PDB file of C-alpha atoms in Angstrom:
ATOM      1  CA  MET A  16      50.089  19.307  26.983  1.00  0.00           C
ATOM      2  CA  THR A  17      53.362  21.043  28.631  1.00  0.00           C
ATOM      3  CA  ARG A  18      56.081  18.547  29.119  1.00  0.00           C
ATOM      4  CA  SER A  19      56.083  19.538  33.273  1.00  0.00           C
ATOM      5  CA  LEU A  20      51.547  18.214  33.314  1.00  0.00           C
ATOM      6  CA  GLU A  21      53.000  15.270  31.117  1.00  0.00           C
ATOM      7  CA  LEU A  22      55.319  14.549  34.137  1.00  0.00           C
ATOM      8  CA  VAL A  23      52.735  14.847  35.900  1.00  0.00           C
ATOM      9  CA  VAL A  24      49.707  13.185  34.562  1.00  0.00           C
ATOM     10  CA  LYS A  25      52.187   9.694  34.456  1.00  0.00           C
ATOM     11  CA  LEU A  26      53.384   9.855  37.329  1.00  0.00           C
ATOM     12  CA  ALA A  27      49.707  10.719  39.062  1.00  0.00           C
ATOM     13  CA  THR A  28      48.058   7.951  37.091  1.00  0.00           C
ATOM     14  CA  PRO A  29      51.043   5.153  36.134  1.00  0.00           C
ATOM     15  CA  LYS A  30      50.151   2.744  33.560  1.00  0.00           C
ATOM     16  CA  SER A  31      52.128   0.638  35.704  1.00  0.00           C
ATOM     17  CA  PRO A  32      54.295  -0.372  39.140  1.00  0.00           C
ATOM     18  CA  LYS A  33      56.902   0.434  37.696  1.00  0.00           C
ATOM     19  CA  MET A  34      56.928   4.096  37.098  1.00  0.00           C
ATOM     20  CA  ASN A  35      58.764   5.644  39.327  1.00  0.00           C
ATOM     21  CA  THR A  36      63.184   7.257  40.086  1.00  0.00           C
ATOM     22  CA  LEU A  37      66.185   5.321  39.460  1.00  0.00           C
ATOM     23  CA  ASN A  38      67.243   5.558  43.239  1.00  0.00           C
ATOM     24  CA  ASN A  39      70.135   3.064  42.715  1.00  0.00           C
ATOM     25  CA  GLY A  40      74.013   3.378  42.133  1.00  0.00           C
ATOM     26  CA  ALA A  41      76.914   5.259  42.560  1.00  0.00           C
ATOM     27  CA  PHE A  42      74.531   8.810  42.473  1.00  0.00           C
ATOM     28  CA  SER A  43      71.131   7.243  43.888  1.00  0.00           C
ATOM     29  CA  ASN A  44      71.086  10.798  45.661  1.00  0.00           C
ATOM     30  CA  ASP A  45      71.112  13.133  42.343  1.00  0.00           C
ATOM     31  CA  PHE A  46      67.608  11.352  42.241  1.00  0.00           C
ATOM     32  CA  LEU A  47      64.060  12.371  43.379  1.00  0.00           C
ATOM     33  CA  GLU A  48      61.700   9.365  44.215  1.00  0.00           C
ATOM     34  CA  ARG A  49      58.095   9.136  42.304  1.00  0.00           C
ATOM     35  CA  ASN A  50      55.464  10.890  45.688  1.00  0.00           C
ATOM     36  CA  GLU A  51      58.568  13.728  45.882  1.00  0.00           C
ATOM     37  CA  ILE A  52      58.470  14.829  42.694  1.00  0.00           C
ATOM     38  CA  LEU A  53      54.319  15.027  42.553  1.00  0.00           C
ATOM     39  CA  SER A  54      54.458  17.048  45.636  1.00  0.00           C
ATOM     40  CA  GLU A  55      57.245  18.823  44.233  1.00  0.00           C
ATOM     41  CA  LEU A  56      55.331  19.985  41.406  1.00  0.00           C
ATOM     42  CA  ASP A  57      50.910  19.647  42.774  1.00  0.00           C
ATOM     43  CA  LEU A  58      50.106  23.105  43.558  1.00  0.00           C
ATOM     44  CA  SER A  59      47.007  21.867  45.169  1.00  0.00           C
ATOM     45  CA  ASN A  60      48.348  23.788  49.205  1.00  0.00           C
ATOM     46  CA  THR A  61      49.154  26.761  47.045  1.00  0.00           C
ATOM     47  CA  LYS A  62      47.384  29.949  45.819  1.00  0.00           C
ATOM     48  CA  TYR A  63      46.566  27.985  42.589  1.00  0.00           C
ATOM     49  CA  ARG A  64      44.711  25.122  44.653  1.00  0.00           C
ATOM     50  CA  LEU A  65      41.903  25.805  41.770  1.00  0.00           C
ATOM     51  CA  GLY A  66      43.865  25.482  38.549  1.00  0.00           C
ATOM     52  CA  MET A  67      45.010  22.633  40.355  1.00  0.00           C
ATOM     53  CA  LEU A  68      41.791  21.188  40.841  1.00  0.00           C
ATOM     54  CA  VAL A  69      41.051  22.147  37.213  1.00  0.00           C
ATOM     55  CA  ILE A  70      44.236  19.240  36.217  1.00  0.00           C
ATOM     56  CA  LYS A  71      43.671  16.898  38.326  1.00  0.00           C
ATOM     57  CA  ALA A  72      39.822  17.077  37.513  1.00  0.00           C
ATOM     58  CA  LYS A  73      40.681  16.682  33.738  1.00  0.00           C
ATOM     59  CA  TYR A  74      43.792  14.783  33.901  1.00  0.00           C
ATOM     60  CA  PHE A  75      43.285  12.166  37.298  1.00  0.00           C
ATOM     61  CA  ASP A  76      40.969   9.753  36.598  1.00  0.00           C
ATOM     62  CA  ASN A  77      42.167   7.274  38.927  1.00  0.00           C
ATOM     63  CA  VAL A  78      40.190  10.143  41.643  1.00  0.00           C
ATOM     64  CA  PRO A  79      37.319  11.003  41.313  1.00  0.00           C
ATOM     65  CA  ASN A  80      37.016  12.859  44.290  1.00  0.00           C
ATOM     66  CA  ASN A  81      38.542  15.461  42.438  1.00  0.00           C
ATOM     67  CA  ILE A  82      35.223  15.844  39.988  1.00  0.00           C
ATOM     68  CA  VAL A  83      32.972  16.659  42.735  1.00  0.00           C
ATOM     69  CA  GLU A  84      35.349  18.792  45.118  1.00  0.00           C
ATOM     70  CA  LEU A  85      35.835  20.881  41.451  1.00  0.00           C
ATOM     71  CA  LEU A  86      31.459  20.560  41.376  1.00  0.00           C
ATOM     72  CA  GLU A  87      30.333  21.700  44.897  1.00  0.00           C
ATOM     73  CA  HIS A  88      32.965  25.071  43.804  1.00  0.00           C
ATOM     74  CA  ILE A  89      30.998  25.565  40.571  1.00  0.00           C
ATOM     75  CA  ASN A  90      28.161  25.234  41.801  1.00  0.00           C
ATOM     76  CA  LYS A  91      28.711  27.367  44.685  1.00  0.00           C
ATOM     77  CA  LYS A  92      29.370  29.762  41.950  1.00  0.00           C
ATOM     78  CA  CYS A  93      26.689  29.176  40.060  1.00  0.00           C
ATOM     79  CA  LEU A  94      23.452  29.550  43.026  1.00  0.00           C
ATOM     80  CA  SER A  95      23.027  32.662  41.848  1.00  0.00           C
ATOM     81  CA  LEU A  96      21.084  30.815  39.558  1.00  0.00           C
ATOM     82  CA  GLY A  97      18.891  29.744  40.956  1.00  0.00           C
ATOM     83  CA  ASP A  98      19.659  26.341  43.065  1.00  0.00           C
ATOM     84  CA  ALA A  99      17.891  23.479  39.891  1.00  0.00           C
ATOM     85  CA  ALA A 100      19.437  25.618  37.338  1.00  0.00           C
ATOM     86  CA  SER A 101      22.727  25.959  40.008  1.00  0.00           C
ATOM     87  CA  LYS A 102      23.734  21.988  39.170  1.00  0.00           C
ATOM     88  CA  VAL A 103      23.195  22.137  35.294  1.00  0.00           C
ATOM     89  CA  ALA A 104      25.023  24.936  34.748  1.00  0.00           C
ATOM     90  CA  SER A 105      27.476  22.961  37.485  1.00  0.00           C
ATOM     91  CA  ILE A 106      27.974  20.140  34.717  1.00  0.00           C
ATOM     92  CA  ILE A 107      28.032  22.177  32.575  1.00  0.00           C
ATOM     93  CA  VAL A 108      30.928  23.639  33.231  1.00  0.00           C
ATOM     94  CA  ILE A 109      33.174  20.843  34.594  1.00  0.00           C
ATOM     95  CA  ASN A 110      32.296  18.902  31.297  1.00  0.00           C
ATOM     96  CA  MET A 111      33.246  21.811  29.087  1.00  0.00           C
ATOM     97  CA  LEU A 112      36.403  22.092  31.049  1.00  0.00           C
ATOM     98  CA  THR A 113      37.127  18.318  30.884  1.00  0.00           C
ATOM     99  CA  SER A 114      35.986  18.361  27.553  1.00  0.00           C
ATOM    100  CA  THR A 115      33.500  15.140  28.439  1.00  0.00           C
ATOM    101  CA  PRO A 116      29.890  15.642  26.286  1.00  0.00           C
ATOM    102  CA  ILE A 117      26.585  17.067  27.844  1.00  0.00           C
ATOM    103  CA  PRO A 118      23.481  14.377  26.650  1.00  0.00           C
ATOM    104  CA  SER A 119      21.713  16.862  24.957  1.00  0.00           C
ATOM    105  CA  GLN A 120      25.137  16.382  22.611  1.00  0.00           C
ATOM    106  CA  TYR A 121      25.027  12.696  22.534  1.00  0.00           C
ATOM    107  CA  LYS A 122      23.200  12.227  19.176  1.00  0.00           C
ATOM    108  CA  LYS A 123      25.289  14.666  17.303  1.00  0.00           C
ATOM    109  CA  ILE A 124      28.819  13.026  18.741  1.00  0.00           C
ATOM    110  CA  GLU A 125      27.070   9.460  17.978  1.00  0.00           C
ATOM    111  CA  SER A 126      26.145  10.878  14.153  1.00  0.00           C
ATOM    112  CA  LEU A 127      29.254  12.451  13.784  1.00  0.00           C
ATOM    113  CA  TYR A 128      31.415   9.403  14.640  1.00  0.00           C
ATOM    114  CA  LYS A 129      29.396   6.435  12.379  1.00  0.00           C
ATOM    115  CA  LYS A 130      30.093   9.170   9.504  1.00  0.00           C
ATOM    116  CA  PHE A 131      34.428   9.747  10.401  1.00  0.00           C
ATOM    117  CA  GLY A 132      34.878   7.936  13.125  1.00  0.00           C
ATOM    118  CA  PRO A 133      38.319   6.382  13.386  1.00  0.00           C
ATOM    119  CA  LYS A 134      36.616   2.583  12.276  1.00  0.00           C
ATOM    120  CA  ALA A 135      33.618   4.725  10.964  1.00  0.00           C
ATOM    121  CA  GLU A 136      34.876   3.794   7.031  1.00  0.00           C
ATOM    122  CA  PHE A 137      35.651   0.694   7.603  1.00  0.00           C
ATOM    123  CA  THR A 138      33.198  -0.314   8.801  1.00  0.00           C
ATOM    124  CA  LEU A 139      30.859   1.514   5.837  1.00  0.00           C
ATOM    125  CA  LYS A 140      33.422   0.170   3.497  1.00  0.00           C
ATOM    126  CA  LYS A 141      32.430  -3.513   5.031  1.00  0.00           C
ATOM    127  CA  GLN A 142      28.629  -3.013   4.510  1.00  0.00           C
ATOM    128  CA  VAL A 143      28.554  -1.172   0.660  1.00  0.00           C
ATOM    129  CA  GLU A 144      29.875  -4.676   0.301  1.00  0.00           C
ATOM    130  CA  ILE A 145      27.751  -7.351   1.539  1.00  0.00           C
ATOM    131  CA  LYS A 146      25.438  -4.613  -0.681  1.00  0.00           C
ATOM    132  CA  ASN A 147      26.498  -5.354  -3.160  1.00  0.00           C
ATOM    133  CA  LYS A 148      27.057  -9.481  -2.590  1.00  0.00           C
ATOM    134  CA  LEU A 149      23.234  -9.192  -1.344  1.00  0.00           C
ATOM    135  CA  ASP A 150      22.291  -7.434  -4.735  1.00  0.00           C
ATOM    136  CA  GLU A 151      24.266  -9.778  -6.847  1.00  0.00           C
ATOM    137  CA  LEU A 152      21.928 -13.402  -5.422  1.00  0.00           C
ATOM    138  CA  TYR A 153      19.493 -14.396  -5.944  1.00  0.00           C
ATOM    139  CA  GLU A 154      16.227 -13.565  -3.607  1.00  0.00           C
ATOM    140  CA  ASP A 155      16.172 -17.905  -2.795  1.00  0.00           C
ATOM    141  CA  SER A 156      19.934 -18.001  -2.774  1.00  0.00           C
ATOM    142  CA  TYR A 157      20.760 -19.409   1.092  1.00  0.00           C
ATOM    143  CA  GLN A 158      23.909 -16.802   0.572  1.00  0.00           C
ATOM    144  CA  ARG A 159      20.798 -14.230   2.318  1.00  0.00           C
ATOM    145  CA  GLU A 160      20.978 -14.433   4.738  1.00  0.00           C
ATOM    146  CA  GLN A 161      24.029 -14.992   6.358  1.00  0.00           C
ATOM    147  CA  LEU A 162      24.603 -11.996   4.060  1.00  0.00           C
ATOM    148  CA  LYS A 163      21.736 -10.053   5.979  1.00  0.00           C
ATOM    149  CA  SER A 164      22.565 -11.100   9.464  1.00  0.00           C
ATOM    150  CA  ASN A 165      26.204 -10.207   8.748  1.00  0.00           C
ATOM    151  CA  LEU A 166      25.165  -6.413   7.664  1.00  0.00           C
ATOM    152  CA  LYS A 167      23.381  -5.647  11.004  1.00  0.00           C
ATOM    153  CA  TYR A 168      26.246  -7.018  13.082  1.00  0.00           C
ATOM    154  CA  GLU A 169      28.549  -4.797  10.889  1.00  0.00           C
ATOM    155  CA  LYS A 170      25.220  -1.823  11.559  1.00  0.00           C
ATOM    156  CA  LEU A 171      25.228  -2.778  14.853  1.00  0.00           C
ATOM    157  CA  LYS A 172      28.597  -3.346  15.832  1.00  0.00           C
ATOM    158  CA  LEU A 173      28.750   0.935  14.328  1.00  0.00           C
ATOM    159  CA  ASP A 174      26.130   1.888  16.292  1.00  0.00           C
ATOM    160  CA  GLN A 175      27.294   0.741  19.458  1.00  0.00           C
ATOM    161  CA  LEU A 176      31.078   2.059  18.980  1.00  0.00           C
ATOM    162  CA  ALA A 177      29.730   4.842  18.197  1.00  0.00           C
ATOM    163  CA  ARG A 178      26.638   5.889  21.180  1.00  0.00           C
ATOM    164  CA  GLU A 179      29.987   4.588  23.276  1.00  0.00           C
ATOM    165  CA  LYS A 180      32.199   7.118  21.638  1.00  0.00           C
ATOM    166  CA  ALA A 181      29.773  10.459  22.384  1.00  0.00           C
ATOM    167  CA  LYS A 182      29.150   9.461  25.745  1.00  0.00           C
ATOM    168  CA  SER A 183      32.765   9.091  26.619  1.00  0.00           C
ATOM    169  CA  THR A 184      34.657  12.363  25.071  1.00  0.00           C
ATOM    170  CA  THR A 185      34.464  15.444  22.951  1.00  0.00           C
ATOM    171  CA  LEU A 186      37.375  14.759  20.535  1.00  0.00           C
ATOM    172  CA  CYS A 187      36.397  15.465  17.121  1.00  0.00           C
ATOM    173  CA  PRO A 188      36.076  12.292  15.427  1.00  0.00           C
ATOM    174  CA  LYS A 189      36.626  13.668  12.380  1.00  0.00           C
ATOM    175  CA  CYS A 190      40.398  15.635  13.244  1.00  0.00           C
ATOM    176  CA  GLN A 191      40.556  13.652  16.072  1.00  0.00           C
ATOM    177  CA  GLY A 192      42.151  16.539  17.503  1.00  0.00           C
ATOM    178  CA  ALA A 193      44.158  17.695  14.734  1.00  0.00           C
ATOM    179  CA  SER A 194      41.624  20.545  13.649  1.00  0.00           C
ATOM    180  CA  CYS A 195      38.463  21.287  10.928  1.00  0.00           C
ATOM    181  CA  ASP A 196      35.846  22.510   9.720  1.00  0.00           C
ATOM    182  CA  LEU A 197      33.549  20.402  11.783  1.00  0.00           C
ATOM    183  CA  CYS A 198      35.292  21.725  15.316  1.00  0.00           C
ATOM    184  CA  THR A 199      37.188  23.891  17.665  1.00  0.00           C
ATOM    185  CA  SER A 200      40.941  23.315  17.718  1.00  0.00           C
ATOM    186  CA  GLY A 201      39.784  19.234  17.917  1.00  0.00           C
ATOM    187  CA  HIS A 202      37.155  19.115  19.862  1.00  0.00           C
ATOM    188  CA  ILE A 203      33.341  19.096  19.654  1.00  0.00           C
ATOM    189  CA  ARG A 204      32.369  22.309  21.559  1.00  0.00           C
ATOM    190  CA  ILE A 205      28.987  22.742  23.586  1.00  0.00           C
ATOM    191  CA  THR A 206      27.698  25.170  21.930  1.00  0.00           C
ATOM    192  CA  MET A 207      24.417  28.014  23.856  1.00  0.00           C
ATOM    193  CA  ASP A 208      21.755  25.556  22.724  1.00  0.00           C
ATOM    194  CA  ASP A 209      23.537  22.436  23.539  1.00  0.00           C
ATOM    195  CA  ALA A 210      23.565  24.157  27.128  1.00  0.00           C
ATOM    196  CA  LEU A 211      20.059  25.602  26.322  1.00  0.00           C
ATOM    197  CA  GLN A 212      18.400  21.441  25.512  1.00  0.00           C
ATOM    198  CA  LEU A 213      20.132  20.395  28.510  1.00  0.00           C
ATOM    199  CA  PHE A 214      18.730  22.590  30.694  1.00  0.00           C
ATOM    200  CA  ARG A 215      14.749  21.818  29.115  1.00  0.00           C
ATOM    201  CA  MET A 216      16.113  17.676  29.420  1.00  0.00           C
ATOM    202  CA  PHE A 217      16.107  18.659  33.082  1.00  0.00           C
ATOM    203  CA  LYS A 218      12.533  20.306  32.778  1.00  0.00           C
ATOM    204  CA  ILE A 219      14.441  23.971  34.387  1.00  0.00           C
ATOM    205  CA  PRO A 220      12.105  26.718  33.947  1.00  0.00           C
ATOM    206  CA  LEU A 221      13.474  29.472  31.744  1.00  0.00           C
ATOM    207  CA  CYS A 222      12.728  31.885  29.020  1.00  0.00           C
ATOM    208  CA  VAL A 223      14.986  30.786  25.642  1.00  0.00           C
ATOM    209  CA  ASP A 224      14.820  34.682  24.268  1.00  0.00           C
ATOM    210  CA  SER A 225      16.400  35.667  27.909  1.00  0.00           C
ATOM    211  CA  PHE A 226      18.892  32.156  28.429  1.00  0.00           C
ATOM    212  CA  SER A 227      21.838  33.785  27.255  1.00  0.00           C
ATOM    213  CA  ILE A 228      22.241  36.985  29.351  1.00  0.00           C
ATOM    214  CA  THR A 229      20.578  34.686  32.146  1.00  0.00           C
ATOM    215  CA  TYR A 230      22.324  31.617  32.147  1.00  0.00           C
ATOM    216  CA  TRP A 231      24.889  31.110  28.459  1.00  0.00           C
ATOM    217  CA  GLU A 232      27.110  34.871  30.175  1.00  0.00           C
ATOM    218  CA  PRO A 233      27.642  33.437  33.377  1.00  0.00           C
ATOM    219  CA  ILE A 234      28.822  29.540  32.786  1.00  0.00           C
ATOM    220  CA  LEU A 235      31.079  30.846  29.781  1.00  0.00           C
ATOM    221  CA  SER A 236      32.226  33.064  32.310  1.00  0.00           C
ATOM    222  CA  ILE A 237      33.305  30.724  35.364  1.00  0.00           C
ATOM    223  CA  PHE A 238      35.023  28.333  32.796  1.00  0.00           C
ATOM    224  CA  ARG A 239      36.332  31.350  31.779  1.00  0.00           C
ATOM    225  CA  GLU A 240      38.478  32.263  34.666  1.00  0.00           C
ATOM    226  CA  LEU A 241      38.450  28.677  36.019  1.00  0.00           C
ATOM    227  CA  ARG A 242      40.600  27.768  32.353  1.00  0.00           C
ATOM    228  CA  CYS A 243      42.565  30.916  33.174  1.00  0.00           C
ATOM    229  CA  MET A 244      43.793  30.042  36.431  1.00  0.00           C
ATOM    230  CA  GLU A 245      43.863  26.206  35.402  1.00  0.00           C
ATOM    231  CA  LYS A 246      47.121  27.897  32.604  1.00  0.00           C
ATOM    232  CA  GLU A 247      48.606  29.542  35.542  1.00  0.00           C
ATOM    233  CA  ALA A 248      48.393  27.161  37.353  1.00  0.00           C
ATOM    234  CA  VAL A 249      50.492  24.035  34.296  1.00  0.00           C
ATOM    235  CA  HIS A 250      52.861  27.950  34.201  1.00  0.00           C
ATOM    236  CA  GLN A 251      54.106  28.173  38.165  1.00  0.00           C
ATOM    237  CA  MET A 252      54.558  24.222  36.938  1.00  0.00           C
ATOM    238  CA  GLY A 253      56.404  24.551  34.425  1.00  0.00           C
ATOM    239  CA  LEU A 254      58.639  26.508  36.824  1.00  0.00           C
ATOM    240  CA  LYS A 255      58.928  24.190  39.161  1.00  0.00           C
ATOM    241  CA  HIS A 256      59.404  21.835  37.250  1.00  0.00           C
ATOM    242  CA  LYS A 257      62.652  23.708  35.514  1.00  0.00           C
ATOM    243  CA  LYS A 258      63.706  24.421  38.968  1.00  0.00           C
ATOM    244  CA  ILE A 259      63.810  21.383  39.519  1.00  0.00           C
ATOM    245  CA  ASN A 260      66.157  20.206  37.054  1.00  0.00           C
ATOM    246  CA  ASN A 261      67.948  22.688  37.786  1.00  0.00           C
ATOM    247  CA  THR A 262      69.030  21.318  40.620  1.00  0.00           C
ATOM    248  CA  LYS A 263      71.218  17.972  42.219  1.00  0.00           C
ATOM    249  CA  ALA A 264      67.623  16.233  41.613  1.00  0.00           C
ATOM    250  CA  ASN A 265      67.572  15.280  38.778  1.00  0.00           C
ATOM    251  CA  TYR A 266      65.241  12.528  37.576  1.00  0.00           C
ATOM    252  CA  PHE A 267      64.483   9.044  34.874  1.00  0.00           C
ATOM    253  CA  LEU A 268      61.877   7.470  34.342  1.00  0.00           C
ATOM    254  CA  LEU A 269      61.645   3.884  34.052  1.00  0.00           C
ATOM    255  CA  ASP A 270      58.151   3.448  32.414  1.00  0.00           C
ATOM    256  CA  SER A 271      57.150   6.549  30.173  1.00  0.00           C
TER     257      SER A 271
END
């Protein structure tokens, strides 16, 4: 994430009401208010509107309308695939843009979290310790039932965590975004097979042999187009950010 993009995200989705700019003291006129900075860096009313919309859908969790508006735009571009298919294709594209799993990925990501997730190693180690204690006890030991209950609880806790993670993010559980043998650039990417399975889940009539040409290639084309728009918007945002820094309107965040 670039510095300018990080600034916009922090200002648009502040973690506390203190998030603002320094606006007192002898040089108070040299600083912009939070809304002024956002107005300067927001490209929504420019030719980079769609790129900005992708950014908002991706990072501005407190504005659900961004997702809806982007979905509507993508759906229009997918209409040639048919009404039902265009809706499924739109879901895939927007989830690719926002690094959010689609339902057909849930089991795969859940399984990976159980093996490689940050808390998985600790929980699995705890399960082994409990199993070892069970092996050391006599069959009629009063402690066995308690240990079995503890073992069941640890398994359920890991299962629940893995399910929650599988539905919320494609961030690789093994490398946590650093990139490894399990992922692409730190994320469990949506594959053509994942897309095909989602179409099947929605019972969309299709020919498996021609799925790549009929559906997958148009999906990738729209995704790449919007990703290019997003990158261009981020670049333009950086230029505006630089311009702000070169004027008297410097800013200082109280809560970064």
